[in-house]
Amino acid sequence: EVCETPRGVSFGSHGILSDTALVVPDATLDPRFSDSPLVTGETGIRFYAGWPLKARDGLRIGMFCVMDRRPRQLANDELAALQDLAMIAEDELGDARLNLAYAALAEQEAELADFFENAGDLILRTDPENHVLYANRAFREALGRTDEELKALDISDLLPPSEQTRCREQFSRVLAGETVNDFETVLVAADGREIPVSGSVNFQMKDGKPFVTRMILRDITARKQVERFRSEFFHQVNHELRNPLTLIVGGLRILADQRADIPPEQLKWLDMIERNTSHLQRMIEDLLELTRSETGKLAVSPRAVDIAALASQIVADFQSAAESKRLTLKSRIPGGLPPALVDPIRYRQILGNLIDNALKFTPEGGEVKVTVGRAENDSLETSVEDTGLGIPEKDVPRLFEHLF
């Protein structure tokens, strides 16, 4: 009994090209098949009759056929029966392919549902009236509510009174067709805890009308705690350290105006106090600047500046530090440079930090070079080079990490 044959030598490879039956009464007499191994070999096929099968989209997918080891003639009623059986087979195959497609679709939907259900982010879907349709496991656990409890609520039930107006404004942007990627609000858990969240919100349209709101949110409690700590730290440094230090500096200036009256043996102590007070001031200012930059409060006031004069002055300020380390600090700052649009205070901070780092990590006898010159697009470029060991390649990606 033959169930299938290789495509290269099969009868079906000829029959599938036709819209009607392929009937071969005696294959040994048909030049298309007489030397086929299916005819000359052990199978010994002599008679073949087949009808092409088509999928519902018209694609030809095979042959419905009967074969025999003896020559035969096919009567008209037998040919009609073959066609009827082929049509039944087409329907069965169509149903089977459809079932497979449905099964594959159901599997994809199950995988997608599992992905959303077990995602670490808080995922919420609501209808146009803001009633909860779906909340994933992370959302339910964060708020301490069951699926049934959430589906009995709308989004306003999950917000504190202080957030109601702001959220309505942001939802109006969504209803207008906008995706809000900077959405931020506070959710109220079942036990009354307030959970700050941020993420994106958008609307799915169906038949030209709003259909469902989709929210992907993230618990930002830890971030808010860090922001609060930074704010408190800034306040404490500014008021508990900076203000008393300002009074000390004022007192030192009064003493400095009276240096002529201070015994020589006490002047060295006054100089030491002034140096360390200045150092402490710089440290405090650096901490405040760092806090301002990380909280987006760093002020930048660019204006036209003689960059050559400013850079030369900064280099000169570090000459004594370079000489104390037996380093050569050189500059290459040509004359005739046009004014640059920069904030002179920030420029001094940046260039000063670069020179300070270069001096710090260049061994004795080395060289640090500061260059200011023209770059592409009519801009000016400032660079600092040194003969130190440089930054290990593995550490380069971490250059802008906090306190690296």
PDB file of C-alpha atoms in Angstrom, residues 91-388:
ATOM      1  CA  ASP A  91     -13.308  21.041   3.156  1.00  0.00           C
ATOM      2  CA  GLU A  92     -11.747  18.799   5.810  1.00  0.00           C
ATOM      3  CA  LEU A  93      -8.274  20.158   5.106  1.00  0.00           C
ATOM      4  CA  GLY A  94      -9.634  23.723   5.223  1.00  0.00           C
ATOM      5  CA  ASP A  95     -11.201  23.081   8.620  1.00  0.00           C
ATOM      6  CA  ALA A  96      -8.002  21.473   9.860  1.00  0.00           C
ATOM      7  CA  ARG A  97      -5.863  24.416   8.641  1.00  0.00           C
ATOM      8  CA  LEU A  98      -8.338  26.845  10.224  1.00  0.00           C
ATOM      9  CA  ASN A  99      -8.212  24.946  13.498  1.00  0.00           C
ATOM     10  CA  LEU A 100      -4.427  25.019  13.410  1.00  0.00           C
ATOM     11  CA  ALA A 101      -4.521  28.764  12.760  1.00  0.00           C
ATOM     12  CA  TYR A 102      -6.962  29.264  15.648  1.00  0.00           C
ATOM     13  CA  ALA A 103      -4.752  27.145  17.912  1.00  0.00           C
ATOM     14  CA  ALA A 104      -1.651  29.140  16.928  1.00  0.00           C
ATOM     15  CA  LEU A 105      -3.517  32.411  17.520  1.00  0.00           C
ATOM     16  CA  ALA A 106      -4.762  31.197  20.906  1.00  0.00           C
ATOM     17  CA  GLU A 107      -1.212  30.216  21.840  1.00  0.00           C
ATOM     18  CA  GLN A 108       0.110  33.649  20.850  1.00  0.00           C
ATOM     19  CA  GLU A 109      -2.646  35.352  22.836  1.00  0.00           C
ATOM     20  CA  ALA A 110      -1.858  33.197  25.872  1.00  0.00           C
ATOM     21  CA  GLU A 111       1.848  34.057  25.625  1.00  0.00           C
ATOM     22  CA  LEU A 112       1.033  37.760  25.286  1.00  0.00           C
ATOM     23  CA  ALA A 113      -1.373  37.625  28.227  1.00  0.00           C
ATOM     24  CA  ASP A 114       1.267  35.853  30.321  1.00  0.00           C
ATOM     25  CA  PHE A 115       3.840  38.494  29.338  1.00  0.00           C
ATOM     26  CA  PHE A 116       1.612  41.374  30.488  1.00  0.00           C
ATOM     27  CA  GLU A 117       0.386  39.546  33.580  1.00  0.00           C
ATOM     28  CA  ASN A 118       3.912  38.862  34.815  1.00  0.00           C
ATOM     29  CA  ALA A 119       5.540  42.122  33.707  1.00  0.00           C
ATOM     30  CA  GLY A 120       7.325  44.096  36.401  1.00  0.00           C
ATOM     31  CA  ASP A 121       5.622  47.344  35.340  1.00  0.00           C
ATOM     32  CA  LEU A 122       2.126  48.279  36.471  1.00  0.00           C
ATOM     33  CA  ILE A 123      -0.237  47.792  33.517  1.00  0.00           C
ATOM     34  CA  LEU A 124      -3.825  49.073  33.496  1.00  0.00           C
ATOM     35  CA  ARG A 125      -6.582  49.210  30.874  1.00  0.00           C
ATOM     36  CA  THR A 126      -9.725  51.297  31.259  1.00  0.00           C
ATOM     37  CA  ASP A 127     -12.756  51.987  29.089  1.00  0.00           C
ATOM     38  CA  PRO A 128     -13.710  55.502  27.837  1.00  0.00           C
ATOM     39  CA  GLU A 129     -15.595  56.073  31.124  1.00  0.00           C
ATOM     40  CA  ASN A 130     -12.385  55.210  33.034  1.00  0.00           C
ATOM     41  CA  HIS A 131     -13.744  51.953  34.473  1.00  0.00           C
ATOM     42  CA  VAL A 132     -10.998  49.403  35.078  1.00  0.00           C
ATOM     43  CA  LEU A 133     -10.993  46.592  32.509  1.00  0.00           C
ATOM     44  CA  TYR A 134      -7.680  44.919  33.323  1.00  0.00           C
ATOM     45  CA  ALA A 135      -4.900  45.274  35.869  1.00  0.00           C
ATOM     46  CA  ASN A 136      -1.876  42.984  35.824  1.00  0.00           C
ATOM     47  CA  ARG A 137      -0.427  41.167  38.826  1.00  0.00           C
ATOM     48  CA  ALA A 138       2.154  43.884  39.593  1.00  0.00           C
ATOM     49  CA  PHE A 139      -0.621  46.512  39.659  1.00  0.00           C
ATOM     50  CA  ARG A 140      -2.861  44.391  41.896  1.00  0.00           C
ATOM     51  CA  GLU A 141      -0.056  43.582  44.318  1.00  0.00           C
ATOM     52  CA  ALA A 142       1.161  47.193  44.498  1.00  0.00           C
ATOM     53  CA  LEU A 143      -2.327  48.434  45.424  1.00  0.00           C
ATOM     54  CA  GLY A 144      -3.239  45.384  47.535  1.00  0.00           C
ATOM     55  CA  ARG A 145      -6.489  44.828  45.635  1.00  0.00           C
ATOM     56  CA  THR A 146      -7.996  41.826  43.876  1.00  0.00           C
ATOM     57  CA  ASP A 147      -9.005  41.742  40.236  1.00  0.00           C
ATOM     58  CA  GLU A 148     -12.693  41.797  41.223  1.00  0.00           C
ATOM     59  CA  GLU A 149     -12.197  44.823  43.491  1.00  0.00           C
ATOM     60  CA  LEU A 150     -10.407  46.798  40.783  1.00  0.00           C
ATOM     61  CA  LYS A 151     -13.006  46.019  38.115  1.00  0.00           C
ATOM     62  CA  ALA A 152     -15.664  47.518  40.383  1.00  0.00           C
ATOM     63  CA  LEU A 153     -13.768  50.846  40.436  1.00  0.00           C
ATOM     64  CA  ASP A 154     -12.844  53.575  38.001  1.00  0.00           C
ATOM     65  CA  ILE A 155      -9.499  55.352  37.808  1.00  0.00           C
ATOM     66  CA  SER A 156     -10.650  58.280  39.979  1.00  0.00           C
ATOM     67  CA  ASP A 157     -11.200  55.848  42.881  1.00  0.00           C
ATOM     68  CA  LEU A 158      -7.467  55.074  42.789  1.00  0.00           C
ATOM     69  CA  LEU A 159      -6.305  58.708  42.948  1.00  0.00           C
ATOM     70  CA  PRO A 160      -6.011  61.064  45.926  1.00  0.00           C
ATOM     71  CA  PRO A 161      -8.101  64.281  45.717  1.00  0.00           C
ATOM     72  CA  SER A 162      -4.946  66.302  45.018  1.00  0.00           C
ATOM     73  CA  GLU A 163      -4.332  64.377  41.777  1.00  0.00           C
ATOM     74  CA  GLN A 164      -7.856  64.386  40.320  1.00  0.00           C
ATOM     75  CA  THR A 165      -7.662  67.667  38.382  1.00  0.00           C
ATOM     76  CA  ARG A 166      -4.137  67.119  37.039  1.00  0.00           C
ATOM     77  CA  CYS A 167      -4.992  63.605  35.842  1.00  0.00           C
ATOM     78  CA  ARG A 168      -8.129  64.825  34.079  1.00  0.00           C
ATOM     79  CA  GLU A 169      -5.979  67.345  32.214  1.00  0.00           C
ATOM     80  CA  GLN A 170      -3.542  64.652  31.147  1.00  0.00           C
ATOM     81  CA  PHE A 171      -6.361  62.305  30.114  1.00  0.00           C
ATOM     82  CA  SER A 172      -7.814  65.077  27.961  1.00  0.00           C
ATOM     83  CA  ARG A 173      -4.510  65.074  26.053  1.00  0.00           C
ATOM     84  CA  VAL A 174      -4.860  61.319  25.568  1.00  0.00           C
ATOM     85  CA  LEU A 175      -8.462  61.611  24.376  1.00  0.00           C
ATOM     86  CA  ALA A 176      -7.232  64.135  21.821  1.00  0.00           C
ATOM     87  CA  GLY A 177      -5.093  61.379  20.349  1.00  0.00           C
ATOM     88  CA  GLU A 178      -1.800  62.197  22.057  1.00  0.00           C
ATOM     89  CA  THR A 179       0.455  59.613  23.689  1.00  0.00           C
ATOM     90  CA  VAL A 180       1.526  61.011  27.054  1.00  0.00           C
ATOM     91  CA  ASN A 181       5.001  59.633  27.808  1.00  0.00           C
ATOM     92  CA  ASP A 182       5.626  61.896  30.782  1.00  0.00           C
ATOM     93  CA  PHE A 183       2.544  60.831  32.743  1.00  0.00           C
ATOM     94  CA  GLU A 184       3.084  61.044  36.488  1.00  0.00           C
ATOM     95  CA  THR A 185       0.608  60.666  39.321  1.00  0.00           C
ATOM     96  CA  VAL A 186      -0.018  59.049  42.702  1.00  0.00           C
ATOM     97  CA  LEU A 187      -2.070  55.886  43.264  1.00  0.00           C
ATOM     98  CA  VAL A 188      -3.788  55.079  46.556  1.00  0.00           C
ATOM     99  CA  ALA A 189      -3.422  51.505  47.813  1.00  0.00           C
ATOM    100  CA  ALA A 190      -6.137  49.637  49.709  1.00  0.00           C
ATOM    101  CA  ASP A 191      -4.380  50.406  53.009  1.00  0.00           C
ATOM    102  CA  GLY A 192      -4.211  54.132  52.236  1.00  0.00           C
ATOM    103  CA  ARG A 193      -0.556  54.215  51.160  1.00  0.00           C
ATOM    104  CA  GLU A 194       0.237  56.662  48.369  1.00  0.00           C
ATOM    105  CA  ILE A 195       2.388  55.214  45.577  1.00  0.00           C
ATOM    106  CA  PRO A 196       4.028  57.670  43.151  1.00  0.00           C
ATOM    107  CA  VAL A 197       4.119  56.297  39.600  1.00  0.00           C
ATOM    108  CA  SER A 198       5.235  57.476  36.183  1.00  0.00           C
ATOM    109  CA  GLY A 199       4.968  56.082  32.674  1.00  0.00           C
ATOM    110  CA  SER A 200       3.044  56.386  29.438  1.00  0.00           C
ATOM    111  CA  VAL A 201      -0.667  56.531  28.599  1.00  0.00           C
ATOM    112  CA  ASN A 202      -2.359  56.252  25.212  1.00  0.00           C
ATOM    113  CA  PHE A 203      -5.776  55.558  23.727  1.00  0.00           C
ATOM    114  CA  GLN A 204      -6.805  52.781  21.356  1.00  0.00           C
ATOM    115  CA  MET A 205      -9.390  53.813  18.764  1.00  0.00           C
ATOM    116  CA  LYS A 206     -12.034  51.516  17.297  1.00  0.00           C
ATOM    117  CA  ASP A 207     -14.395  52.518  14.487  1.00  0.00           C
ATOM    118  CA  GLY A 208     -13.158  56.082  14.876  1.00  0.00           C
ATOM    119  CA  LYS A 209     -14.111  56.272  18.553  1.00  0.00           C
ATOM    120  CA  PRO A 210     -12.115  55.965  21.802  1.00  0.00           C
ATOM    121  CA  PHE A 211     -12.102  52.304  22.780  1.00  0.00           C
ATOM    122  CA  VAL A 212      -9.681  51.691  25.620  1.00  0.00           C
ATOM    123  CA  THR A 213      -6.990  53.555  27.585  1.00  0.00           C
ATOM    124  CA  ARG A 214      -3.676  51.757  28.087  1.00  0.00           C
ATOM    125  CA  MET A 215      -1.301  52.685  30.897  1.00  0.00           C
ATOM    126  CA  ILE A 216       2.165  51.312  31.551  1.00  0.00           C
ATOM    127  CA  LEU A 217       3.414  52.707  34.849  1.00  0.00           C
ATOM    128  CA  ARG A 218       6.370  52.235  37.161  1.00  0.00           C
ATOM    129  CA  ASP A 219       6.566  52.630  40.919  1.00  0.00           C
ATOM    130  CA  ILE A 220       8.933  55.571  41.513  1.00  0.00           C
ATOM    131  CA  THR A 221       8.819  55.563  45.306  1.00  0.00           C
ATOM    132  CA  ALA A 222      12.586  55.006  45.512  1.00  0.00           C
ATOM    133  CA  ARG A 223      13.259  57.844  43.064  1.00  0.00           C
ATOM    134  CA  LYS A 224      11.060  60.218  45.031  1.00  0.00           C
ATOM    135  CA  GLN A 225      12.893  59.279  48.224  1.00  0.00           C
ATOM    136  CA  VAL A 226      16.223  60.092  46.572  1.00  0.00           C
ATOM    137  CA  GLU A 227      14.840  63.417  45.316  1.00  0.00           C
ATOM    138  CA  ARG A 228      13.594  64.219  48.815  1.00  0.00           C
ATOM    139  CA  PHE A 229      16.986  63.312  50.291  1.00  0.00           C
ATOM    140  CA  ARG A 230      18.741  65.560  47.763  1.00  0.00           C
ATOM    141  CA  SER A 231      16.435  68.436  48.611  1.00  0.00           C
ATOM    142  CA  GLU A 232      17.018  67.983  52.339  1.00  0.00           C
ATOM    143  CA  PHE A 233      20.750  67.610  51.793  1.00  0.00           C
ATOM    144  CA  PHE A 234      20.854  70.801  49.726  1.00  0.00           C
ATOM    145  CA  HIS A 235      18.943  72.649  52.446  1.00  0.00           C
ATOM    146  CA  GLN A 236      21.209  71.380  55.221  1.00  0.00           C
ATOM    147  CA  VAL A 237      24.451  72.146  53.377  1.00  0.00           C
ATOM    148  CA  ASN A 238      23.191  75.567  52.364  1.00  0.00           C
ATOM    149  CA  HIS A 239      21.927  76.623  55.785  1.00  0.00           C
ATOM    150  CA  GLU A 240      23.821  74.543  58.339  1.00  0.00           C
ATOM    151  CA  LEU A 241      27.292  74.772  56.763  1.00  0.00           C
ATOM    152  CA  ARG A 242      27.398  77.529  54.191  1.00  0.00           C
ATOM    153  CA  ASN A 243      25.881  80.291  56.322  1.00  0.00           C
ATOM    154  CA  PRO A 244      28.157  79.788  59.376  1.00  0.00           C
ATOM    155  CA  LEU A 245      31.158  79.523  57.047  1.00  0.00           C
ATOM    156  CA  THR A 246      30.212  82.861  55.462  1.00  0.00           C
ATOM    157  CA  LEU A 247      30.408  84.457  58.908  1.00  0.00           C
ATOM    158  CA  ILE A 248      33.830  82.896  59.483  1.00  0.00           C
ATOM    159  CA  VAL A 249      35.070  84.207  56.129  1.00  0.00           C
ATOM    160  CA  GLY A 250      33.773  87.665  57.041  1.00  0.00           C
ATOM    161  CA  GLY A 251      35.689  87.550  60.303  1.00  0.00           C
ATOM    162  CA  LEU A 252      38.856  86.459  58.515  1.00  0.00           C
ATOM    163  CA  ARG A 253      38.574  89.402  56.122  1.00  0.00           C
ATOM    164  CA  ILE A 254      38.378  91.797  59.072  1.00  0.00           C
ATOM    165  CA  LEU A 255      41.507  90.195  60.533  1.00  0.00           C
ATOM    166  CA  ALA A 256      43.233  90.391  57.130  1.00  0.00           C
ATOM    167  CA  ASP A 257      42.625  94.151  57.085  1.00  0.00           C
ATOM    168  CA  GLN A 258      44.499  94.319  60.391  1.00  0.00           C
ATOM    169  CA  ARG A 259      47.491  92.157  59.386  1.00  0.00           C
ATOM    170  CA  ALA A 260      49.888  94.951  60.275  1.00  0.00           C
ATOM    171  CA  ASP A 261      48.807  94.687  63.911  1.00  0.00           C
ATOM    172  CA  ILE A 262      49.086  90.886  64.121  1.00  0.00           C
ATOM    173  CA  PRO A 263      52.346  89.453  65.512  1.00  0.00           C
ATOM    174  CA  PRO A 264      54.366  87.617  62.827  1.00  0.00           C
ATOM    175  CA  GLU A 265      54.270  84.311  64.723  1.00  0.00           C
ATOM    176  CA  GLN A 266      50.431  84.391  64.582  1.00  0.00           C
ATOM    177  CA  LEU A 267      50.168  85.288  60.905  1.00  0.00           C
ATOM    178  CA  LYS A 268      51.045  81.743  59.841  1.00  0.00           C
ATOM    179  CA  TRP A 269      48.025  80.486  61.797  1.00  0.00           C
ATOM    180  CA  LEU A 270      45.817  83.100  60.164  1.00  0.00           C
ATOM    181  CA  ASP A 271      47.107  82.081  56.715  1.00  0.00           C
ATOM    182  CA  MET A 272      46.443  78.413  57.500  1.00  0.00           C
ATOM    183  CA  ILE A 273      42.869  79.197  58.626  1.00  0.00           C
ATOM    184  CA  GLU A 274      42.264  81.249  55.450  1.00  0.00           C
ATOM    185  CA  ARG A 275      43.576  78.473  53.186  1.00  0.00           C
ATOM    186  CA  ASN A 276      41.499  75.749  54.825  1.00  0.00           C
ATOM    187  CA  THR A 277      38.414  77.943  54.991  1.00  0.00           C
ATOM    188  CA  SER A 278      38.733  78.633  51.248  1.00  0.00           C
ATOM    189  CA  HIS A 279      39.158  74.911  50.627  1.00  0.00           C
ATOM    190  CA  LEU A 280      36.070  74.132  52.695  1.00  0.00           C
ATOM    191  CA  GLN A 281      34.118  76.812  50.800  1.00  0.00           C
ATOM    192  CA  ARG A 282      35.073  75.250  47.482  1.00  0.00           C
ATOM    193  CA  MET A 283      34.032  71.793  48.690  1.00  0.00           C
ATOM    194  CA  ILE A 284      30.646  73.080  49.832  1.00  0.00           C
ATOM    195  CA  GLU A 285      30.110  74.950  46.566  1.00  0.00           C
ATOM    196  CA  ASP A 286      31.026  71.801  44.615  1.00  0.00           C
ATOM    197  CA  LEU A 287      28.461  69.789  46.590  1.00  0.00           C
ATOM    198  CA  LEU A 288      25.803  72.404  45.991  1.00  0.00           C
ATOM    199  CA  GLU A 289      26.627  72.572  42.286  1.00  0.00           C
ATOM    200  CA  LEU A 290      26.403  68.795  42.018  1.00  0.00           C
ATOM    201  CA  THR A 291      23.015  68.803  43.734  1.00  0.00           C
ATOM    202  CA  ARG A 292      21.767  71.615  41.491  1.00  0.00           C
ATOM    203  CA  SER A 293      22.886  69.812  38.338  1.00  0.00           C
ATOM    204  CA  GLU A 294      21.221  66.534  39.349  1.00  0.00           C
ATOM    205  CA  THR A 295      17.940  68.244  40.213  1.00  0.00           C
ATOM    206  CA  GLY A 296      17.885  70.376  37.075  1.00  0.00           C
ATOM    207  CA  LYS A 297      18.364  73.617  39.018  1.00  0.00           C
ATOM    208  CA  LEU A 298      21.814  74.474  37.699  1.00  0.00           C
ATOM    209  CA  ALA A 299      21.673  77.973  36.229  1.00  0.00           C
ATOM    210  CA  VAL A 300      23.613  78.685  33.021  1.00  0.00           C
ATOM    211  CA  SER A 301      23.970  82.273  31.773  1.00  0.00           C
ATOM    212  CA  PRO A 302      25.892  82.363  28.482  1.00  0.00           C
ATOM    213  CA  ARG A 303      27.263  85.645  27.131  1.00  0.00           C
ATOM    214  CA  ALA A 304      29.964  86.814  24.712  1.00  0.00           C
ATOM    215  CA  VAL A 305      33.338  86.250  26.382  1.00  0.00           C
ATOM    216  CA  ASP A 306      36.980  86.733  25.359  1.00  0.00           C
ATOM    217  CA  ILE A 307      37.679  83.028  25.605  1.00  0.00           C
ATOM    218  CA  ALA A 308      41.424  83.360  25.032  1.00  0.00           C
ATOM    219  CA  ALA A 309      41.813  85.763  27.973  1.00  0.00           C
ATOM    220  CA  LEU A 310      39.565  83.671  30.223  1.00  0.00           C
ATOM    221  CA  ALA A 311      41.362  80.400  29.441  1.00  0.00           C
ATOM    222  CA  SER A 312      44.790  82.034  29.910  1.00  0.00           C
ATOM    223  CA  GLN A 313      43.729  83.368  33.300  1.00  0.00           C
ATOM    224  CA  ILE A 314      42.495  79.922  34.422  1.00  0.00           C
ATOM    225  CA  VAL A 315      45.770  78.295  33.331  1.00  0.00           C
ATOM    226  CA  ALA A 316      47.717  80.954  35.230  1.00  0.00           C
ATOM    227  CA  ASP A 317      45.730  80.192  38.386  1.00  0.00           C
ATOM    228  CA  PHE A 318      47.054  76.593  38.315  1.00  0.00           C
ATOM    229  CA  GLN A 319      50.713  77.386  37.601  1.00  0.00           C
ATOM    230  CA  SER A 320      51.740  77.335  41.275  1.00  0.00           C
ATOM    231  CA  ALA A 321      49.975  74.004  41.811  1.00  0.00           C
ATOM    232  CA  ALA A 322      51.797  72.562  38.788  1.00  0.00           C
ATOM    233  CA  GLU A 323      55.173  73.839  39.975  1.00  0.00           C
ATOM    234  CA  SER A 324      54.636  72.355  43.449  1.00  0.00           C
ATOM    235  CA  LYS A 325      54.239  68.936  41.792  1.00  0.00           C
ATOM    236  CA  ARG A 326      57.206  69.564  39.473  1.00  0.00           C
ATOM    237  CA  LEU A 327      54.919  69.461  36.427  1.00  0.00           C
ATOM    238  CA  THR A 328      54.977  71.623  33.319  1.00  0.00           C
ATOM    239  CA  LEU A 329      51.660  73.374  32.641  1.00  0.00           C
ATOM    240  CA  LYS A 330      51.604  74.812  29.115  1.00  0.00           C
ATOM    241  CA  SER A 331      48.959  76.480  27.014  1.00  0.00           C
ATOM    242  CA  ARG A 332      48.457  76.945  23.290  1.00  0.00           C
ATOM    243  CA  ILE A 333      45.962  79.764  22.925  1.00  0.00           C
ATOM    244  CA  PRO A 334      46.402  81.754  19.709  1.00  0.00           C
ATOM    245  CA  GLY A 335      45.529  85.427  19.455  1.00  0.00           C
ATOM    246  CA  GLY A 336      42.702  86.706  17.331  1.00  0.00           C
ATOM    247  CA  LEU A 337      40.078  84.213  18.484  1.00  0.00           C
ATOM    248  CA  PRO A 338      36.536  85.579  18.227  1.00  0.00           C
ATOM    249  CA  PRO A 339      34.365  85.987  21.329  1.00  0.00           C
ATOM    250  CA  ALA A 340      32.660  82.786  22.476  1.00  0.00           C
ATOM    251  CA  LEU A 341      29.118  82.456  23.808  1.00  0.00           C
ATOM    252  CA  VAL A 342      29.716  80.770  27.178  1.00  0.00           C
ATOM    253  CA  ASP A 343      28.874  81.088  30.851  1.00  0.00           C
ATOM    254  CA  PRO A 344      32.247  82.250  32.242  1.00  0.00           C
ATOM    255  CA  ILE A 345      31.537  80.781  35.693  1.00  0.00           C
ATOM    256  CA  ARG A 346      30.657  77.336  34.320  1.00  0.00           C
ATOM    257  CA  TYR A 347      33.552  77.470  31.846  1.00  0.00           C
ATOM    258  CA  ARG A 348      35.947  78.220  34.701  1.00  0.00           C
ATOM    259  CA  GLN A 349      34.491  75.323  36.700  1.00  0.00           C
ATOM    260  CA  ILE A 350      34.778  72.837  33.837  1.00  0.00           C
ATOM    261  CA  LEU A 351      38.235  73.830  32.628  1.00  0.00           C
ATOM    262  CA  GLY A 352      39.468  74.147  36.207  1.00  0.00           C
ATOM    263  CA  ASN A 353      38.246  70.636  37.037  1.00  0.00           C
ATOM    264  CA  LEU A 354      39.914  69.195  33.940  1.00  0.00           C
ATOM    265  CA  ILE A 355      43.248  70.880  34.731  1.00  0.00           C
ATOM    266  CA  ASP A 356      43.008  69.880  38.392  1.00  0.00           C
ATOM    267  CA  ASN A 357      42.406  66.230  37.455  1.00  0.00           C
ATOM    268  CA  ALA A 358      45.270  66.295  34.959  1.00  0.00           C
ATOM    269  CA  LEU A 359      47.658  67.671  37.585  1.00  0.00           C
ATOM    270  CA  LYS A 360      46.431  65.166  40.133  1.00  0.00           C
ATOM    271  CA  PHE A 361      47.009  62.092  37.963  1.00  0.00           C
ATOM    272  CA  THR A 362      50.147  63.101  36.058  1.00  0.00           C
ATOM    273  CA  PRO A 363      53.371  61.817  37.656  1.00  0.00           C
ATOM    274  CA  GLU A 364      56.208  64.161  38.639  1.00  0.00           C
ATOM    275  CA  GLY A 365      58.144  65.492  35.641  1.00  0.00           C
ATOM    276  CA  GLY A 366      55.130  65.183  33.341  1.00  0.00           C
ATOM    277  CA  GLU A 367      53.346  67.765  31.227  1.00  0.00           C
ATOM    278  CA  VAL A 368      49.806  69.148  31.037  1.00  0.00           C
ATOM    279  CA  LYS A 369      48.783  71.139  27.961  1.00  0.00           C
ATOM    280  CA  VAL A 370      45.682  73.305  27.517  1.00  0.00           C
ATOM    281  CA  THR A 371      44.645  74.152  23.960  1.00  0.00           C
ATOM    282  CA  VAL A 372      41.964  76.561  22.725  1.00  0.00           C
ATOM    283  CA  GLY A 373      41.338  76.817  19.004  1.00  0.00           C
ATOM    284  CA  ARG A 374      38.900  76.776  16.137  1.00  0.00           C
ATOM    285  CA  ALA A 375      36.869  73.643  15.455  1.00  0.00           C
ATOM    286  CA  GLU A 376      34.341  72.677  12.806  1.00  0.00           C
ATOM    287  CA  ASN A 377      31.131  74.624  12.188  1.00  0.00           C
ATOM    288  CA  ASP A 378      32.669  77.950  13.285  1.00  0.00           C
ATOM    289  CA  SER A 379      32.912  76.781  16.902  1.00  0.00           C
ATOM    290  CA  LEU A 380      35.767  76.975  19.410  1.00  0.00           C
ATOM    291  CA  GLU A 381      37.196  73.951  21.166  1.00  0.00           C
ATOM    292  CA  THR A 382      39.025  73.689  24.496  1.00  0.00           C
ATOM    293  CA  SER A 383      41.039  70.571  25.315  1.00  0.00           C
ATOM    294  CA  VAL A 384      43.310  69.376  28.125  1.00  0.00           C
ATOM    295  CA  GLU A 385      46.042  66.785  27.488  1.00  0.00           C
ATOM    296  CA  ASP A 386      48.451  65.217  29.944  1.00  0.00           C
ATOM    297  CA  THR A 387      51.224  62.633  30.009  1.00  0.00           C
ATOM    298  CA  GLY A 388      49.633  60.581  32.769  1.00  0.00           C
TER     299      GLY A 388
END
